[in-house]
Short mmCIF file of C-alpha atoms and ligand atoms in Angstrom, two decimals:
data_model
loop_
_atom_site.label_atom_id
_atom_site.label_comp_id
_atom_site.label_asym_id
_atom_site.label_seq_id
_atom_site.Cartn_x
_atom_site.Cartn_y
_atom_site.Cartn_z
CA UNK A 29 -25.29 -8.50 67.08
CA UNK A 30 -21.68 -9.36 66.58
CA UNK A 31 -20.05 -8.84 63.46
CA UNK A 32 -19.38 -12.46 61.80
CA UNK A 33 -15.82 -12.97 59.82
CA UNK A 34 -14.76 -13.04 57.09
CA UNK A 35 -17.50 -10.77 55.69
CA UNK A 36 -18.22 -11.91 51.98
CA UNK A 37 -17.74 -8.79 49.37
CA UNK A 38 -16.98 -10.53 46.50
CA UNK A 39 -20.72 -10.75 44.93
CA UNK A 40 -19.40 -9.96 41.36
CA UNK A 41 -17.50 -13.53 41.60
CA UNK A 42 -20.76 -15.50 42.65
CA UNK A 43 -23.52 -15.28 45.25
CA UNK A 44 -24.88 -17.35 47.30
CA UNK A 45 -28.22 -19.51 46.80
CA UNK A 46 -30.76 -17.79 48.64
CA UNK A 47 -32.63 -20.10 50.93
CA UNK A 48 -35.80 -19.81 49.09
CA UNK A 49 -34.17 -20.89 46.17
CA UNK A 50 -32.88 -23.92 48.14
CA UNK A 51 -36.09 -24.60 49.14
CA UNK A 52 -37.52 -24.23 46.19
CA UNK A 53 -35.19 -26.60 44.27
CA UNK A 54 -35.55 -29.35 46.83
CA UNK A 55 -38.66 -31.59 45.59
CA UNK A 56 -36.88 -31.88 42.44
CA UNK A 57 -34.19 -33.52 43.65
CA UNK A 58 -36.33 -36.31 45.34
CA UNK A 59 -39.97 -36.58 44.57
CA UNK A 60 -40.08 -34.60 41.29
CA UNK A 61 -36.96 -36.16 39.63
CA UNK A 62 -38.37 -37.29 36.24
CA UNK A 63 -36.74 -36.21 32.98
CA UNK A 64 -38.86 -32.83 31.74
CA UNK A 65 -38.54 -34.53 28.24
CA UNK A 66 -40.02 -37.86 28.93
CA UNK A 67 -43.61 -36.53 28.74
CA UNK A 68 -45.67 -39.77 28.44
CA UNK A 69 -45.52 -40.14 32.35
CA UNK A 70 -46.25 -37.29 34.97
CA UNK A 71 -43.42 -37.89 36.36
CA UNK A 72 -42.09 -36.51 33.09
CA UNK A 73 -44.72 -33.34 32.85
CA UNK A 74 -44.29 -32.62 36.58
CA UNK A 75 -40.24 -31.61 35.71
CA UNK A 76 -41.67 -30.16 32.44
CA UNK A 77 -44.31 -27.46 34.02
CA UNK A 78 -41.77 -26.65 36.53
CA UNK A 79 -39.37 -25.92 33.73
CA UNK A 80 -42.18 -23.83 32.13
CA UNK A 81 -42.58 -21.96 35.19
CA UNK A 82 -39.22 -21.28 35.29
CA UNK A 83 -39.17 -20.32 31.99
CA UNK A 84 -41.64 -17.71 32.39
CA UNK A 85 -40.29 -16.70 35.46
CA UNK A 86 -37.10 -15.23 33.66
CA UNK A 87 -38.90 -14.05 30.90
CA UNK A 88 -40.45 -11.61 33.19
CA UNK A 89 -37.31 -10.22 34.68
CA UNK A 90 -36.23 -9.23 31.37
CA UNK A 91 -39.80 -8.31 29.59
CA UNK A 92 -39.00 -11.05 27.42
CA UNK A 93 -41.39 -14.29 26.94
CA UNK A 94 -40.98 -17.30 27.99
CA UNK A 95 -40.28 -19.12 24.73
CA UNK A 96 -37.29 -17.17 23.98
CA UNK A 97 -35.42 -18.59 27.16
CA UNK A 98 -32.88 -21.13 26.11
CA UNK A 99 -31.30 -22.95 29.00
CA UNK A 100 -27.66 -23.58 28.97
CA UNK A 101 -24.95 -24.40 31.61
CA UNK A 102 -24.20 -20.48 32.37
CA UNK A 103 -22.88 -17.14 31.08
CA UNK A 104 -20.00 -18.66 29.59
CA UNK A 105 -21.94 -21.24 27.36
CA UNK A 106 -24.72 -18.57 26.53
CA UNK A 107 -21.55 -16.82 24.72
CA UNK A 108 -20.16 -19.17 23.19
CA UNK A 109 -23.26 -20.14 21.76
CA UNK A 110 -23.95 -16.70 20.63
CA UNK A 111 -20.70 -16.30 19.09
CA UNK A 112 -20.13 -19.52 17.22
CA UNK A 113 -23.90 -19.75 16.83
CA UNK A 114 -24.36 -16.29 14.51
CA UNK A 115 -20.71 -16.76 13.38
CA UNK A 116 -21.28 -20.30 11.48
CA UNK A 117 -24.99 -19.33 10.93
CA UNK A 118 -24.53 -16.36 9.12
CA UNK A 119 -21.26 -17.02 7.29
CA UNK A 120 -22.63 -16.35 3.86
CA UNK A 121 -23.76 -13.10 5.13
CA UNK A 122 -20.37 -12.20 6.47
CA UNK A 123 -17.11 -13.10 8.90
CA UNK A 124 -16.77 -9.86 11.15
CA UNK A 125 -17.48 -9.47 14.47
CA UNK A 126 -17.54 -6.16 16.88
CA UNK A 127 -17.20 -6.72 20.80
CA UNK A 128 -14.96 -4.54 22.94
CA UNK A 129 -11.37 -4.70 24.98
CA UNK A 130 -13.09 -5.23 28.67
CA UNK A 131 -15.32 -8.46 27.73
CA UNK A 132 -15.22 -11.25 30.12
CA UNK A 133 -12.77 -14.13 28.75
CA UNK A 134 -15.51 -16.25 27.85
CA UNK A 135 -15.98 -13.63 25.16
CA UNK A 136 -12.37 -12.79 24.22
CA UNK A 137 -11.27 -16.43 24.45
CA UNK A 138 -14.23 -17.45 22.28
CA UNK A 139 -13.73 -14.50 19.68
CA UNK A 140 -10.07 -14.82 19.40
CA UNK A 141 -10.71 -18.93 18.40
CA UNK A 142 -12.96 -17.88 15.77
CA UNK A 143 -10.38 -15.46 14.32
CA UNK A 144 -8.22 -18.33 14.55
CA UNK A 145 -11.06 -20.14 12.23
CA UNK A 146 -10.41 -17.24 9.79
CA UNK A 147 -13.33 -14.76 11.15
CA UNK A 148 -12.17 -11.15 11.50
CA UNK A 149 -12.80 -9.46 15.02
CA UNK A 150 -12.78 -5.89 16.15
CA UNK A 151 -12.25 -5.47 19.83
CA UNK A 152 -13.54 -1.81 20.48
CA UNK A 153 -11.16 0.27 22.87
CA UNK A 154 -13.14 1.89 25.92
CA UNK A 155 -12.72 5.47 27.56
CA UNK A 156 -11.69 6.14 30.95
CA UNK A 157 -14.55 4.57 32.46
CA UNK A 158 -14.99 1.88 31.00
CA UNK A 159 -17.50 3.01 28.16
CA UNK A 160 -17.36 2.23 24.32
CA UNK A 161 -18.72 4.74 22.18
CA UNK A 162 -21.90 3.80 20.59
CA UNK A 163 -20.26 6.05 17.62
CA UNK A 164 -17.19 3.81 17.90
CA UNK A 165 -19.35 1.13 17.16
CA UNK A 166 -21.24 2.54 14.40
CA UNK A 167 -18.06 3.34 12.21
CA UNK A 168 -16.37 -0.44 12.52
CA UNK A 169 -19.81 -1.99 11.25
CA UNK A 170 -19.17 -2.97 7.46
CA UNK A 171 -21.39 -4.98 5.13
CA UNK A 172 -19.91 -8.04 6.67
CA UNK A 173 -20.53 -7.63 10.22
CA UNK A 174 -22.80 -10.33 11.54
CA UNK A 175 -22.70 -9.55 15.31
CA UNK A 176 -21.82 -6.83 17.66
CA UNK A 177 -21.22 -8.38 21.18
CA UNK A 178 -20.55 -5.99 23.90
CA UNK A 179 -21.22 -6.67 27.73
CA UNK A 180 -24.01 -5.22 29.69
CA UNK A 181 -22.04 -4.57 32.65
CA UNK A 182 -18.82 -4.98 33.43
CA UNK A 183 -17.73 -7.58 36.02
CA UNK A 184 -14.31 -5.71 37.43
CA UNK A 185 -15.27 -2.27 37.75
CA UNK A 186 -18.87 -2.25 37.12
CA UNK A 187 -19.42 -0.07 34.53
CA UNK A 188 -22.49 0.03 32.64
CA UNK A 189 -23.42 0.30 28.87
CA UNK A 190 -24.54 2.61 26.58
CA UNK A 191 -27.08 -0.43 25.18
CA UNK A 192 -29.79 1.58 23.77
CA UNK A 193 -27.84 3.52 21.70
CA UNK A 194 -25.81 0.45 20.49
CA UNK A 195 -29.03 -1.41 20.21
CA UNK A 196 -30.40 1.25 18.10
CA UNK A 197 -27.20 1.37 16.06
CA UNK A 198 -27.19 -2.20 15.72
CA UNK A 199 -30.93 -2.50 14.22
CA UNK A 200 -30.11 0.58 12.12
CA UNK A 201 -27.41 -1.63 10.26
CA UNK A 202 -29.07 -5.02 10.48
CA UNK A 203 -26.60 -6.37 12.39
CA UNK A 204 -27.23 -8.68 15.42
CA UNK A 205 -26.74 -7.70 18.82
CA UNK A 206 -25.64 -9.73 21.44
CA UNK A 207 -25.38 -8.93 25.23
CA UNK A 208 -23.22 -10.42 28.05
CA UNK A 209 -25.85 -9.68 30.80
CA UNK A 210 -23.95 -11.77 33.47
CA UNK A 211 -23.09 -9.14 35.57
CA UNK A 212 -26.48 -7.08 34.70
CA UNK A 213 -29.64 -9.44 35.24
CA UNK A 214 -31.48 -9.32 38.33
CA UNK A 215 -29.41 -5.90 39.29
CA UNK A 216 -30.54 -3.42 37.11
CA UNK A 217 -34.10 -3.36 35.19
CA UNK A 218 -33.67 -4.90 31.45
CA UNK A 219 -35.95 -5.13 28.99
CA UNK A 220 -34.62 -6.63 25.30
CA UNK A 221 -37.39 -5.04 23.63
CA UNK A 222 -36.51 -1.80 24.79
CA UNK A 223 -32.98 -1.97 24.24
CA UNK A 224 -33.30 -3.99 20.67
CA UNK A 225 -30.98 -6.72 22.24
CA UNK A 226 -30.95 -9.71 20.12
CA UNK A 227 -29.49 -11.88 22.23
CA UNK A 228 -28.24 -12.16 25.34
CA UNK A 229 -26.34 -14.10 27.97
CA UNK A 230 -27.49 -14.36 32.06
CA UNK A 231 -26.35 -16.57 34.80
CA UNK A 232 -28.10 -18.18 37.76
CA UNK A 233 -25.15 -17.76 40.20
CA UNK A 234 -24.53 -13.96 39.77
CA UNK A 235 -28.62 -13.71 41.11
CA UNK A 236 -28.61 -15.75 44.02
CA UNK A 237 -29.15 -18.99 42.37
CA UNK A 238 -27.31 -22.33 41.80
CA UNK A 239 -23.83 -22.16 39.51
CA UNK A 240 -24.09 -24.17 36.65
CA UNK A 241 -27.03 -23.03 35.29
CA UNK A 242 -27.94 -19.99 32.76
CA UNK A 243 -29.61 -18.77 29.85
CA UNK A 244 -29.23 -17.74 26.63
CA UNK A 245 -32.27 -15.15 25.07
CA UNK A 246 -32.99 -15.25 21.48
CA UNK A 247 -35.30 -12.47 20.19
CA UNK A 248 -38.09 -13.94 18.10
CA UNK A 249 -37.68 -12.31 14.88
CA UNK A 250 -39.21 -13.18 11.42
CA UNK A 251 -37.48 -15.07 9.64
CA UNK A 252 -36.38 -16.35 13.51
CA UNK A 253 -32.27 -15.90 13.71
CA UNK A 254 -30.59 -18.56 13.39
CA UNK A 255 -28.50 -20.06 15.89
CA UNK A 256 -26.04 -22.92 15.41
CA UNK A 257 -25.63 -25.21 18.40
CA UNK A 258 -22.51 -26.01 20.04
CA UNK A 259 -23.75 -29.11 21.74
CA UNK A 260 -25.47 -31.96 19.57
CA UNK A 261 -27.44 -34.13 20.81
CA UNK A 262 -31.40 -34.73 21.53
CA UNK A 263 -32.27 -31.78 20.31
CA UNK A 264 -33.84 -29.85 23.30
CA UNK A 265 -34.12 -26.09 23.70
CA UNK A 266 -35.17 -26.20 20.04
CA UNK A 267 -31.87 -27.93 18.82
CA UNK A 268 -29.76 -24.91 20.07
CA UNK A 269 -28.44 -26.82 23.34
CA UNK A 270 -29.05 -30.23 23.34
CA UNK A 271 -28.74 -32.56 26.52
CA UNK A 272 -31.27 -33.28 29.64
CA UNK A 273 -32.65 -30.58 31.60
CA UNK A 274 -31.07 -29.46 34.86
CA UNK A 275 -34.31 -29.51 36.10
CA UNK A 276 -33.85 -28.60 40.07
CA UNK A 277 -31.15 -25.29 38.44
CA UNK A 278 -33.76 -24.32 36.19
CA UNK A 279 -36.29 -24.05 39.04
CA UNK A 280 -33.92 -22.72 41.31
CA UNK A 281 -33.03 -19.78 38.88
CA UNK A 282 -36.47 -19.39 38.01
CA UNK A 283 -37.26 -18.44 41.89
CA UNK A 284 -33.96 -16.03 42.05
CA UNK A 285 -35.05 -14.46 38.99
CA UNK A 286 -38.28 -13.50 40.86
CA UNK A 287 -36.88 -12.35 43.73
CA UNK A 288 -34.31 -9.91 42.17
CA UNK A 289 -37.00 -8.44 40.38
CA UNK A 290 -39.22 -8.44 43.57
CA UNK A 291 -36.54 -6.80 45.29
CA UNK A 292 -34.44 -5.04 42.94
CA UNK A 293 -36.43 -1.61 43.86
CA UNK A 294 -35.28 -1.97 46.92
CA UNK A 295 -31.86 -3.40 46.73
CA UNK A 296 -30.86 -1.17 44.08
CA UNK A 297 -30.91 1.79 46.13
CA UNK A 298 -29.48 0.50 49.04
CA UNK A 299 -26.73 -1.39 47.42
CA UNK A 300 -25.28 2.06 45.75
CA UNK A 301 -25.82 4.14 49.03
CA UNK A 302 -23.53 1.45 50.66
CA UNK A 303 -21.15 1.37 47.70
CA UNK A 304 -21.31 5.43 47.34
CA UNK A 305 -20.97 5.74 51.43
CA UNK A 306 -18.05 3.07 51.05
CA UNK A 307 -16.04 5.24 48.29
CA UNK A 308 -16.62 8.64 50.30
CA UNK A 309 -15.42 7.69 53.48
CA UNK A 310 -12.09 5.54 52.26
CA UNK A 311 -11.28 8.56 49.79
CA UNK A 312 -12.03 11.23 52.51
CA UNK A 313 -9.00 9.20 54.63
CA UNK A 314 -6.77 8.16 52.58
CA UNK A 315 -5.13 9.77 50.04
CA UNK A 316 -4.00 8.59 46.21
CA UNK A 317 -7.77 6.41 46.28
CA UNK A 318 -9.52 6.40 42.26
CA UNK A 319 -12.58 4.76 41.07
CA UNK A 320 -12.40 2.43 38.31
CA UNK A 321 -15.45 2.29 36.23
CA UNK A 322 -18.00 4.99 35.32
CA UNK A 323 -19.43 7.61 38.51
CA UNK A 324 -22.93 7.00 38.40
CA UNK A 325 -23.02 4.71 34.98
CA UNK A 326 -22.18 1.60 37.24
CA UNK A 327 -23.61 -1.60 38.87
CA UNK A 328 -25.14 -0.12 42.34
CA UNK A 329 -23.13 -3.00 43.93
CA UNK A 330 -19.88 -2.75 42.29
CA UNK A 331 -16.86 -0.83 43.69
CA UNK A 332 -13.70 -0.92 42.45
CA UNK A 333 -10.67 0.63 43.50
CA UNK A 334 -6.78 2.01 42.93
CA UNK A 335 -4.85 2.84 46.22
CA UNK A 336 -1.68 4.84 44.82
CA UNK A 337 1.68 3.03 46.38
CA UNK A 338 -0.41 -0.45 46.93
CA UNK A 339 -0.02 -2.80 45.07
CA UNK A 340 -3.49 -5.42 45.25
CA UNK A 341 -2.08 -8.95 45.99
CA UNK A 342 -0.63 -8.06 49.29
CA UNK A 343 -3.86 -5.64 50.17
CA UNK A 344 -6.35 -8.33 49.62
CA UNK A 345 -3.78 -10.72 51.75
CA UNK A 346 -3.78 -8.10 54.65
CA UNK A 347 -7.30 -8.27 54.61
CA UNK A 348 -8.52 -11.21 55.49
CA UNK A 349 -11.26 -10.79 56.63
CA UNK A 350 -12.37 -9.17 54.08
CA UNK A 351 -13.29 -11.46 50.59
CA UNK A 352 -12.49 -9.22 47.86
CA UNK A 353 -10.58 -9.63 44.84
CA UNK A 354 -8.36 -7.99 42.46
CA UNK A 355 -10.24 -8.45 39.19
CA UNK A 356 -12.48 -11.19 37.62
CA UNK A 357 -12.69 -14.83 39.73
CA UNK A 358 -11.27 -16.51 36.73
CA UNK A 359 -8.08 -14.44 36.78
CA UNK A 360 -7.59 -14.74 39.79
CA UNK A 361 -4.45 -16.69 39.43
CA UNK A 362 -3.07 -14.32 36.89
CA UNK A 363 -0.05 -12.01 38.18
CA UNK A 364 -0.66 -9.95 35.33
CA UNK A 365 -2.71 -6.69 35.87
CA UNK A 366 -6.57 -6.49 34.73
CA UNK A 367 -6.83 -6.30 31.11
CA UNK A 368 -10.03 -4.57 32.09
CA UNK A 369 -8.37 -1.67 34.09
CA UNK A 370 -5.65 -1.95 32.29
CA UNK A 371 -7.65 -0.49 29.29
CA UNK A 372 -9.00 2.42 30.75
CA UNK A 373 -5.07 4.08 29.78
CA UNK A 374 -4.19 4.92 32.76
CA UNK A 375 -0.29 4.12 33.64
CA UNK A 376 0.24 0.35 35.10
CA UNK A 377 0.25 0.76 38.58
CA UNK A 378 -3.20 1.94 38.63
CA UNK A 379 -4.03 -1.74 37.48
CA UNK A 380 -1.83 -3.79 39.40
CA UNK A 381 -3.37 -1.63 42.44
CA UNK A 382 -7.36 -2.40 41.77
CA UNK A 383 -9.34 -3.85 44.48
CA UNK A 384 -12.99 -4.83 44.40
CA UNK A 385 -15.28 -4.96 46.63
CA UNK A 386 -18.75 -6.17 44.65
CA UNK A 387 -21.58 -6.30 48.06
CA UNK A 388 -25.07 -8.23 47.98
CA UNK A 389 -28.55 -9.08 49.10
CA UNK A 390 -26.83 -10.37 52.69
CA UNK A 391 -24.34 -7.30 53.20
CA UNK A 392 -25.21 -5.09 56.17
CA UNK A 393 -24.41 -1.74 57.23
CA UNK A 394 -22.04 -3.21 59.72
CA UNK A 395 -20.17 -5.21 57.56
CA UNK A 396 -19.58 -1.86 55.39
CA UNK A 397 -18.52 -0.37 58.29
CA UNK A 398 -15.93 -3.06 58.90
CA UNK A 399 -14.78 -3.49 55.45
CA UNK A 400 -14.11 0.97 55.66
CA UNK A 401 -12.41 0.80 58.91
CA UNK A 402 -10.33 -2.41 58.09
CA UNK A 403 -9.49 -0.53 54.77
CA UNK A 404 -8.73 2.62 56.19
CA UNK A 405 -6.24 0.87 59.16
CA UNK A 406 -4.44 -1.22 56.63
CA UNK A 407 -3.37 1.33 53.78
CA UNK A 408 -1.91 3.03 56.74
CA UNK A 409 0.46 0.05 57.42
CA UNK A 410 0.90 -1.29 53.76
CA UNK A 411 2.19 1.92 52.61
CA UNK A 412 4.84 2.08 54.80
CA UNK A 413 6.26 -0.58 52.77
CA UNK A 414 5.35 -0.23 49.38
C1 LIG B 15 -19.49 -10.74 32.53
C2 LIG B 15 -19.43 -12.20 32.75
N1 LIG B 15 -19.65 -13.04 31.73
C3 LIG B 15 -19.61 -14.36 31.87
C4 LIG B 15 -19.35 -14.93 33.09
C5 LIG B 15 -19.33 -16.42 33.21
O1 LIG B 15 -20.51 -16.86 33.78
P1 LIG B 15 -20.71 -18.37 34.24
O2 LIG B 15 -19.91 -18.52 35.50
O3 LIG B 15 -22.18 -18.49 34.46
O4 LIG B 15 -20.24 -19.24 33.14
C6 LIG B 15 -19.11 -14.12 34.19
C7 LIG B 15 -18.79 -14.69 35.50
O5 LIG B 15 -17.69 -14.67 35.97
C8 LIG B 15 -19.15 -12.72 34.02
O6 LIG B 15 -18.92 -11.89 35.03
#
């Protein structure tokens, strides 16, 4: 079979639906288009059991149940919702927050408004790869922490969590711990119990679903945490995000979540082969190549790279048929380096010359093939002028 261009490596940006989940999502476009809170009519409790379904179907992927799932517009809503949420909740408890220096903007943006609003914030540095310290985090917490808040996985170079141990430090102090699992969900097995995550943030379009659709999970404690709403309205998803139900999303994310976990034994392994075969092979032929992010603590789909004497904007423009990026989607029209690579401390050029390549469900041994050679062939010519 011939190879088809541009190959599509830029998974960690979005995915696309798979057609199951299209399928899946039709009928409640058309037929099954009532309103899931309208439930004197079955038109009403037809959208409503699929959005139970759905529901439970998440649930599952992250041992959680079902009644814990609140549904929001995405990753970025699930944190600000957790943020502001526990922030004006718990404000007689306390005003300080812990989250680290590589969190996805929707985190940083949010936490440096509610400084703004007089709340103090600690933004945790990370090692080399990418890592904060659980012990790091244990020595910032002070009577007035409220939340800790520190990403699953990281969406530029992939690296991974130490969440039990922050978990566990978290529940030693009382304190609340929140989870940006945008990047993790439907990649790598999760279970909240487990990991004493309080709450924490997924999105639809990172798992093969539809974009504008996530969730936010809220561990059912006693007394239950509170959680003030950024949205007001009619009071769904128990009052914490109000406004009608996305109803064909929620289904459609409710059939991705399935399928990642039905093939996540399988796709794990063969994701980091490619991704480990990937990294071998470029490094073996050209010289000056690093990893960003953690060896083996890492998303199996993630790569992300520094090529000495390139710098990324003209790489990723020389390859073109290649879709890769040099950091996070939404900074994409930054021409500042990653503030995620540019906290590991290594010296500036390292950062302004970071590629990733994030691969998926639909990547084949051929493409990787393409995308090494293509790599290879090109640092050969770009670094005769850089
Ligand atoms: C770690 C992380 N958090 C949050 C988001 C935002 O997710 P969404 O696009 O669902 O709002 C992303 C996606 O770019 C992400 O990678």
């Amino acid at each position: 079979m011939s190879l088809k261009l541009p190959i599509y490596m830029d998974y960690n940006a979005t995915t696309p639906v798979d057609q199951r989940v299209v399928e899946a999502m039709l009928p409640y476009f058309t037929e099954h288009f009532g309103n899931a809170a309208s439930l004197d009519h079955e038109f009403g409790s037809v959208a409503q059991e699929a959005v139970t379904r759905a529901r439970q179907q998440i649930a599952e992927l992250i041992s959680a149940k079902a009644d814990d799932i609140i549904f929001t517009s995405g990753a970025t809503e699930s944190d600000n919702i957790a943020l502001f949420g526990i922030a004006e909740s718990y404000a007689d408890k306390g005003d300080h927050i812990i989250t680290s220096a590589i969190e996805h903007k929707a985190i940083l943006d949010t936490a440096q408004h509610l400084e703004q609003l007089g709340k103090s914030v600690t933004y945790l540095p990370v090692d080399q790869y990418g890592q904060v310290n659980p012990e790091a985090v244990r020595q910032v917490i002070t009577p007035r922490t409220v939340l800790i808040s520190i990403m699953a996985a990281n969406n530029e170079i992939g690296t991974v969590t130490a969440l039990k141990e922050i978990g566990a430090i978290a529940q030693e102090h009382n304190v609340i711990f929140h989870t940006d699992g945008a990047q993790y969900v439907g990649h790598l097995p999760l279970d909240v119990s487990e990991l004493k995550i309080d709450l924490l943030s997924i999105s639809a379009h990172k798992m093969y679903g539809p974009k504008g659709i996530g969730a936010l999970y809220i561990r059912p404690t006693n007394p239950p945490l509170k959680v003030a709403p950024v949205i007001y309205g009619g009071g769904h998803e128990r009052g914490v995000r109000s406004g009608t139900l996305n109803v064909p999303a929620i289904v459609g994310f409710g059939v991705a979540a399935t399928l990642c976990q039905e093939e996540l034994p399988t796709e794990e392994p063969r994701l980091r082969n490619l991704t480990l075969r990937m990294f071998a092979e470029i490094s073996e032929a050209v010289k000056g190549v690093e990893l960003n992010g953690h060896p083996t603590q890492r998303l199996p789909h993630n790569l992300n790279l520094s090529f000495k004497g390139i710098r990324s904007k003209p790489f990723i423009k020389a390859l073109k048929n290649i879709a890769i990026s040099a950091g996070s989607a939404c900074n994409a029209a930054s021409t500042k380096p990653s503030h995620v690579v540019s906290a590991l401390g290594f010296d500036e050029e390292r950062a302004y010359s970071s590629l990733r390549y994030s691969l998926g469900r639909y990547t084949t041994e051929e493409e990787v093939d393409y995308a090494i050679s293509t790599t290879i062939k090109m640092t050969k010519l770009l670094k005769q002028f850089f």
